[in-house]
Short mmCIF file of C-alpha atoms in Angstrom, two decimals:
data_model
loop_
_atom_site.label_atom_id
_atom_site.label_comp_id
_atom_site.label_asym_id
_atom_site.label_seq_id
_atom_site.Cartn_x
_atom_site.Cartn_y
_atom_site.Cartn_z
CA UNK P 1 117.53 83.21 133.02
CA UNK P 2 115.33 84.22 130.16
CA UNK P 3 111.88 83.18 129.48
CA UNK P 4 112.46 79.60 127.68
CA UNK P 5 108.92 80.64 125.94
CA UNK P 6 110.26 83.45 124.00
CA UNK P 7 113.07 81.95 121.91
CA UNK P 8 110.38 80.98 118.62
CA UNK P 9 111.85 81.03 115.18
CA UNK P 10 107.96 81.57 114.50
CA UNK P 11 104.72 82.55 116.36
CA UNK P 12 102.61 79.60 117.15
CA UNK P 13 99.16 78.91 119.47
CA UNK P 14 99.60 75.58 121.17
CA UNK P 15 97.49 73.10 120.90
CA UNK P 16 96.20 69.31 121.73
CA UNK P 17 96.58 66.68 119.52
CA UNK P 18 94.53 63.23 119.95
CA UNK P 19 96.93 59.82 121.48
CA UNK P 20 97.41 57.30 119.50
CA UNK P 21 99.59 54.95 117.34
CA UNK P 22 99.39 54.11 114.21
CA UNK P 23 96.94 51.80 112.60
CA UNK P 24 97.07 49.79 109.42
CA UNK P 25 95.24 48.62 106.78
CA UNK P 26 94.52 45.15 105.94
CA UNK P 27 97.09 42.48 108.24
CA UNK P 28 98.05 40.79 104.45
CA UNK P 29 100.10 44.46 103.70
CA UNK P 30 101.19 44.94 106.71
CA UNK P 31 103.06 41.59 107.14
CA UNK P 32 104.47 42.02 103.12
CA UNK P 33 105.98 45.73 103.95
CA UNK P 34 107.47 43.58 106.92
CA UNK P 35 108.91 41.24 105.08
CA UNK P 36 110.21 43.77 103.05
CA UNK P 37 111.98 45.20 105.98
CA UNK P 38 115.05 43.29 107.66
CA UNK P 39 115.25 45.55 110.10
CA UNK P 40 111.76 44.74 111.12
CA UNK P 41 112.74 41.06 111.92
CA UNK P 42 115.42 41.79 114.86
CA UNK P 43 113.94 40.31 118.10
CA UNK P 44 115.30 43.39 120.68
CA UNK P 45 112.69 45.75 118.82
CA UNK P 46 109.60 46.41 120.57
CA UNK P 47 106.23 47.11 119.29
CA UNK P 48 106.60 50.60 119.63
CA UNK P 49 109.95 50.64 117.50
CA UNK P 50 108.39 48.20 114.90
CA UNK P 51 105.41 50.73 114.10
CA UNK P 52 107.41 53.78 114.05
CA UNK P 53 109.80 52.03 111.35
CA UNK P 54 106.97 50.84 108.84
CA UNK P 55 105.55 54.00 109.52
CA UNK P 56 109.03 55.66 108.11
CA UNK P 57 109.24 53.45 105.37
CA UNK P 58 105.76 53.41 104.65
CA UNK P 59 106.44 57.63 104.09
CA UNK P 60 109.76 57.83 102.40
CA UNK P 61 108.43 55.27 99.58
CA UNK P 62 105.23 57.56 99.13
CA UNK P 63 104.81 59.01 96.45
CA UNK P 64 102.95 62.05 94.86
CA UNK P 65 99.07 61.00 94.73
CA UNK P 66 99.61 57.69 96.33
CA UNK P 67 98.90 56.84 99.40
CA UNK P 68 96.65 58.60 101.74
CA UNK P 69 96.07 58.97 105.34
CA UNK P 70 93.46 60.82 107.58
CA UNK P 71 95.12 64.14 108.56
CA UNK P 72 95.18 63.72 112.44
CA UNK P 73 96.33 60.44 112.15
CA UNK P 74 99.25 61.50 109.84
CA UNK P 75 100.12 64.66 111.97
CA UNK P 76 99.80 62.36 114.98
CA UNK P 77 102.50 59.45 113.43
CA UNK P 78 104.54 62.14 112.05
CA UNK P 79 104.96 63.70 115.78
CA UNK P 80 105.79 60.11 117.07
CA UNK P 81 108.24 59.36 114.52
CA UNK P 82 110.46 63.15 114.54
CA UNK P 83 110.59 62.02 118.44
CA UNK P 84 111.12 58.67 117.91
CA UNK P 85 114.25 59.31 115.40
CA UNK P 86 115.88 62.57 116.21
CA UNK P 87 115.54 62.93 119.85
CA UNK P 88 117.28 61.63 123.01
CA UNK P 89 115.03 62.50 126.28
CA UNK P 90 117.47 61.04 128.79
CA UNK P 91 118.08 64.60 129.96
CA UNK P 92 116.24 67.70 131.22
CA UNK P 93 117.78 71.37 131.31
CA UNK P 94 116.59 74.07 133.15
CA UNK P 95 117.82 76.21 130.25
CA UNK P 96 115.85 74.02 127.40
CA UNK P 97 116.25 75.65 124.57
CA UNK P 98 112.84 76.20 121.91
CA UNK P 99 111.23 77.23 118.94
CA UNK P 100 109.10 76.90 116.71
CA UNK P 101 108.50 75.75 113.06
CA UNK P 102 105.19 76.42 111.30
CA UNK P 103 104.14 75.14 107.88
CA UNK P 104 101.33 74.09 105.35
CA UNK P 105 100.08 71.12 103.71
CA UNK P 106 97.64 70.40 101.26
CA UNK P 107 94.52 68.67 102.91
CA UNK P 108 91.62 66.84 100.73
CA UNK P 109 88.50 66.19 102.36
CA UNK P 110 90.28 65.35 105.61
CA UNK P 111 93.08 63.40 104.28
CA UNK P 112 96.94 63.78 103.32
CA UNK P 113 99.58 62.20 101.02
CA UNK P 114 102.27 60.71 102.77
CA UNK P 115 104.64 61.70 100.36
CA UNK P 116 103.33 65.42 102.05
CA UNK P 117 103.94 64.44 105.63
CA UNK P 118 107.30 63.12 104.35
CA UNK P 119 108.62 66.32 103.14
CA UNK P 120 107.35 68.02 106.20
CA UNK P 121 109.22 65.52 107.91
CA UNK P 122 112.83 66.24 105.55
CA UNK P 123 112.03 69.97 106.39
CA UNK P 124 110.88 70.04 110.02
CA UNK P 125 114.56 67.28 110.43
CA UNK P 126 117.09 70.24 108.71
CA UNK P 127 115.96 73.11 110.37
CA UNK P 128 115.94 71.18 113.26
CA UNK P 129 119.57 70.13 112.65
CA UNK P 130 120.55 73.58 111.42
CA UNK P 131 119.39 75.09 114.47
CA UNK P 132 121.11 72.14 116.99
CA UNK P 133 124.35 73.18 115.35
CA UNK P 134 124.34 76.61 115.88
CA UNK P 135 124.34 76.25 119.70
CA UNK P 136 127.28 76.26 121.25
CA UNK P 137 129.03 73.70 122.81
CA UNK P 138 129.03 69.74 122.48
CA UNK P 139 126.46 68.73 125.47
CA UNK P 140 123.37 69.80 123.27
CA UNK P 141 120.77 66.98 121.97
CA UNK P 142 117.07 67.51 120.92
CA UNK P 143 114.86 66.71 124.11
CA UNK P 144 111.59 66.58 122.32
CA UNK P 145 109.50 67.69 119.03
CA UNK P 146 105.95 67.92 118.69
CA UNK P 147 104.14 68.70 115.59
CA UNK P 148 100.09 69.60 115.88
CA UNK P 149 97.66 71.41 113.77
CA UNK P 150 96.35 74.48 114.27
CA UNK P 151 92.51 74.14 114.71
CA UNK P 152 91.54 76.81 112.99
CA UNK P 153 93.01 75.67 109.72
CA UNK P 154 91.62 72.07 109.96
CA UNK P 155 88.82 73.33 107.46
CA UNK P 156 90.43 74.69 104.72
CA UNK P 157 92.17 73.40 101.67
CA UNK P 158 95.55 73.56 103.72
CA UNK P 159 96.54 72.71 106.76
CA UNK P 160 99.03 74.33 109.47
CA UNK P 161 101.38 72.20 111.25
CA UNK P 162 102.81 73.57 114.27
CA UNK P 163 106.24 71.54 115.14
CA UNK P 164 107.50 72.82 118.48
CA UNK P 165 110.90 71.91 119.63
CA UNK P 166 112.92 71.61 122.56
CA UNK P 167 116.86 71.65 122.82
CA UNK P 168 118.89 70.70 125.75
CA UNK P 169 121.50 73.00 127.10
CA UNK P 170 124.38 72.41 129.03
CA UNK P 171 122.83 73.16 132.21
CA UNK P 172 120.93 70.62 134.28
CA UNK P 173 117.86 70.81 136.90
CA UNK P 174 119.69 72.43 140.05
CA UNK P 175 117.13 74.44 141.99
CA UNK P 176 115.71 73.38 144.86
CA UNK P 177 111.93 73.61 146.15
CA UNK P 178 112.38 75.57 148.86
CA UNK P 179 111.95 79.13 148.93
CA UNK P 180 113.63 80.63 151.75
CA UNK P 181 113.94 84.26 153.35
CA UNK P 182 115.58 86.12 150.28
CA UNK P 183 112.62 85.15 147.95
CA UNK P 184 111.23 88.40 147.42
CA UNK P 185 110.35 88.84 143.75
CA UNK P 186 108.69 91.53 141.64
CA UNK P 187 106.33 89.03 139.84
CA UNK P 188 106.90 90.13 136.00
CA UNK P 189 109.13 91.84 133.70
CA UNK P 190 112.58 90.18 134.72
CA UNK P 191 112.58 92.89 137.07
CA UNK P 192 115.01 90.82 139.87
CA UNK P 193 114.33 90.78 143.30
CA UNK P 194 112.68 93.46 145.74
CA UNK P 195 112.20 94.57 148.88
CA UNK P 196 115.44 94.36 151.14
CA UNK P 197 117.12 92.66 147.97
CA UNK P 198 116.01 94.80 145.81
CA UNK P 199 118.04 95.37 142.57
CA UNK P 200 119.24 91.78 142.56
CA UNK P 201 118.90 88.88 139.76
CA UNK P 202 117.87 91.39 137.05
CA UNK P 203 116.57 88.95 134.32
CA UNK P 204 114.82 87.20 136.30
CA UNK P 205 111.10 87.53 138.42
CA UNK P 206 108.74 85.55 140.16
CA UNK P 207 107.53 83.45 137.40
CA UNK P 208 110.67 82.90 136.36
CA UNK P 209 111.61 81.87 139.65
CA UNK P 210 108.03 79.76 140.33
CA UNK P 211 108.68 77.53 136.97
CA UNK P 212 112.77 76.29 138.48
CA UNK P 213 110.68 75.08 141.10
CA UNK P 214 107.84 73.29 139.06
CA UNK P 215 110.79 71.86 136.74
CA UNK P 216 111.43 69.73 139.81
CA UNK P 217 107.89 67.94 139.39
CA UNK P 218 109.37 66.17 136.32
CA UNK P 219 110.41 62.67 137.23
CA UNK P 220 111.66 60.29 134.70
CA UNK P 221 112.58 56.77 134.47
CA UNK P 222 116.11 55.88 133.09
CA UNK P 223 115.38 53.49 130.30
CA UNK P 224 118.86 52.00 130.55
CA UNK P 225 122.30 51.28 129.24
CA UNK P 226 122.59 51.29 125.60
CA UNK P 227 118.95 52.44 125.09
CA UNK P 228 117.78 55.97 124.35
CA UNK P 229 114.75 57.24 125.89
CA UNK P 230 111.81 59.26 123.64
CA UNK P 231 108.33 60.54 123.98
CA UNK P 232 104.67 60.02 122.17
CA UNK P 233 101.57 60.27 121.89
CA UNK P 234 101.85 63.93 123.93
CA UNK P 235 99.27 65.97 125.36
CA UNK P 236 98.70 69.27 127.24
CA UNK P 237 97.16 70.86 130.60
CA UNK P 238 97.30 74.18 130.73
CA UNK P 239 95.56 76.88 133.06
CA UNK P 240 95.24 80.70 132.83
CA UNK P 241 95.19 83.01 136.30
CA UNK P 242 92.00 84.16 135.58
CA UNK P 243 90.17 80.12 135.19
CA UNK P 244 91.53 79.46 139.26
CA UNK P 245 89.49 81.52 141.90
CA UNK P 246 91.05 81.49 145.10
CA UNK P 247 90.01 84.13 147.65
CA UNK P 248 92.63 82.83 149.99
CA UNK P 249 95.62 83.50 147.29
CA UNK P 250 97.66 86.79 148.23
CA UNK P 251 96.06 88.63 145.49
CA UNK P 252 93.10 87.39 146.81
CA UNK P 253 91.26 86.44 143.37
CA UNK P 254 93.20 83.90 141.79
CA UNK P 255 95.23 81.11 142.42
CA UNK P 256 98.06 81.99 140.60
CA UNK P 257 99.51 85.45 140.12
CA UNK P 258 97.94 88.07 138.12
CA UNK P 259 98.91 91.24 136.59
CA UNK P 260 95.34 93.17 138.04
CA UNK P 261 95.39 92.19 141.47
CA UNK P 262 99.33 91.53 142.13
CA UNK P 263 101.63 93.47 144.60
CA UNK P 264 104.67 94.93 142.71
CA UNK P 265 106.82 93.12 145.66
CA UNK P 266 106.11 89.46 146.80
CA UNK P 267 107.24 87.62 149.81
CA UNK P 268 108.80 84.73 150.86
CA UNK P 269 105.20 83.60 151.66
CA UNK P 270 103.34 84.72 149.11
CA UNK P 271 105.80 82.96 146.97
CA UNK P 272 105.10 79.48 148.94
CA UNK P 273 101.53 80.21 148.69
CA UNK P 274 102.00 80.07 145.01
CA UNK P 275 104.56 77.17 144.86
CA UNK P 276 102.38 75.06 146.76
CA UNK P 277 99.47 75.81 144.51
CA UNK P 278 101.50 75.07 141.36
CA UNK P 279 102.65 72.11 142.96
CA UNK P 280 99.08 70.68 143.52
CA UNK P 281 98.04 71.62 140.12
CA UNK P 282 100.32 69.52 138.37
CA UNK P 283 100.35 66.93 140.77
CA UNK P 284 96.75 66.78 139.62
CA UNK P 285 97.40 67.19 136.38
CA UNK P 286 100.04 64.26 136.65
CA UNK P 287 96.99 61.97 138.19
CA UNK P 288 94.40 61.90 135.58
CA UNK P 289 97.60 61.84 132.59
CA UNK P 290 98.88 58.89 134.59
CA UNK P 291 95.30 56.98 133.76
CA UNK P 292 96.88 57.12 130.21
CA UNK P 293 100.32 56.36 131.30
CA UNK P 294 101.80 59.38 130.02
CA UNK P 295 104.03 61.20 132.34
CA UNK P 296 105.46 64.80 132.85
CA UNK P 297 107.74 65.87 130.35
CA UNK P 298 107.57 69.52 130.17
CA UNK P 299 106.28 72.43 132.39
CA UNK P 300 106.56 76.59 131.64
CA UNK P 301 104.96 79.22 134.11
CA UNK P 302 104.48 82.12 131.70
CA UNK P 303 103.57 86.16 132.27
CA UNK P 304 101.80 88.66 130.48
CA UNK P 305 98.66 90.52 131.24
CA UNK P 306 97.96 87.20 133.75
CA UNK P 307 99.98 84.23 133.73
CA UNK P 308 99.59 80.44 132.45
CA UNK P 309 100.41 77.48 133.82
CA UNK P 310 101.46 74.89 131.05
CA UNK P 311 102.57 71.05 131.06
CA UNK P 312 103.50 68.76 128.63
CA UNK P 313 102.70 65.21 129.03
CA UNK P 314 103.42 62.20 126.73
CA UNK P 315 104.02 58.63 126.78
CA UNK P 316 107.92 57.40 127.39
CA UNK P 317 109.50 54.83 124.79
CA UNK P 318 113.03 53.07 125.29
CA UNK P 319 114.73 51.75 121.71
CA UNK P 320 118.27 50.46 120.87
CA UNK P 321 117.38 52.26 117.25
CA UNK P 322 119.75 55.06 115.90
CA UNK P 323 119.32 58.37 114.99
CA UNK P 324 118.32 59.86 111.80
CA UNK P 325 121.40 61.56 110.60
#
């Protein structure tokens, strides 16, 4: 298996974004857009569903130098709403499929046009569909989409939106947690195994193998028949090698593994010295998310110079509401 991370159709730094949902002017519009909406008025629609449809409407009948909105707010509702109408999160793959989509928009002290989020939206939906069709095969549906702005261009005149996006392949979660007596690894480089199996699962290394087992921390509810589950309001915990001392790890220095200090070979127990540390990391992780009812979603171990440990978390919706085709 290849490194999930890599597959970008551009380079992007990932970033937080601030929860929420949106929030609306003056109760007076709000209930005239409604009324203006029939689909607003069917009683099986939760609050969650209601929002994220006036929010759509409320975009795709903006027009040039109308309507405003504060630009986190807008990136935040636009994230909700590419999740909330284009992607199905019933199902995980251990070969999730992602890249990346990275554009500007015109910012004026601190605010945006919705008729600007709206084409981001109509751009960030086709190249999303462009790229779903041009995987193979029919089990394939978009497991999540985040959009965020890079930080460093939240002072300028423009704006860079980050929209990351994950694909489901046809392969589910099948790895188990244990790591038994043939778990010897060379910890980067998709070198394959070492040691007495040495030469084996080119492709693949320790982090590679580390992350199947951290995929098995993600736990989600089935929302049930005839609904479709999606995320929001998503954040991120992420932590590099270097940030975790840990004298007792086997490179003796960090708590995960690191390119510095690591043996070209690990063993079976270094390897469950590792898991176990992942493990409590993002059980940890999943504790103070869980505070804000957001759940696991997402996790990548990543290499390079040291490694990362990254997870996804977000808030889980259930709607009967279609897809936007």
């Amino acid at each position: 298996m290849r490194k999930n991370f890599k597959i970008v159709a551009t380079v992007a730094t990932l970033l937080i974004a601030a929860a929420g949902v949106i929030t609306f002017e003056a109760c007076n519009k709000k209930n005239e857009v409604v009324n203006n909406i029939p689909e607003l008025n069917t009683p099986e629609l939760s609050d969650m569903d209601k929002e994220m449809i006036l929010f759509g409407e409320k975009m795709k009948s903006s027009t040039k130098g109308g309507e405003t909105m504060p630009l986190e707010e807008a990136i935040r509702n636009l994230s909700n709403y590419e999740n909330f109408k284009m992607c199905d999160a019933s199902n995980y793959s251990a070969n999730m499929e992602r890249f990346t989509i990275e554009a500007e928009i015109p910012v004026m002290e601190g605010n945006v046009y919705l008729s600007d989020i709206n084409a981001l939206y109509e751009s960030n939906r086709k190249q999303i569909k462009d790229k779903l069709a041009s995987i193979e095969g029919d089990n394939k549906t978009v497991y999540s989409i985040f959009s965020r702005i890079e930080e460093s261009s939240k002072d300028g005149d423009d704006a860079t939106i980050v929209t990351r996006v994950n694909i489901y392949g046809p392969q589910p979660i099948g790895f188990g947690i244990d790591i038994d007596s043939t778990d010897y690894w060379h910890p980067f480089n998709d070198e394959g195994k070492c040691g007495p199996y040495w030469g084996q699962n080119i492709g693949m290394d320790a982090t590679d193998r580390l992350q199947q087992i951290a995929n098995t921390q993600i736990l989600l509810q089935d929302c049930g028949a005839g609904y479709r589950m999606f995320f929001y309001n998503d954040d991120i915990e992420y932590i590099y090698a270097s940030a975790w001392a840990d004298t007792n790890s086997p490179n003796g220095h960090y708590g995960l593994i690191h390119g510095t200090y690591e043996s070209s070979c690990l063993t079976p127990d270094d390897m469950r010295y590792y898991r176990d540390n992942i493990i409590a990391k993002i059980t940890e992780w999943k504790s103070q998310q869980g505070l804000a009812e957001r759940v696991l979603t997402l996790v990548r171990y990543m290499d390079g110079y040291e490694t990362i440990l990254y997870a996804e978390f977000a808030k889980v919706g259930c709607t009967l509401v279609g897809f936007d085709d």
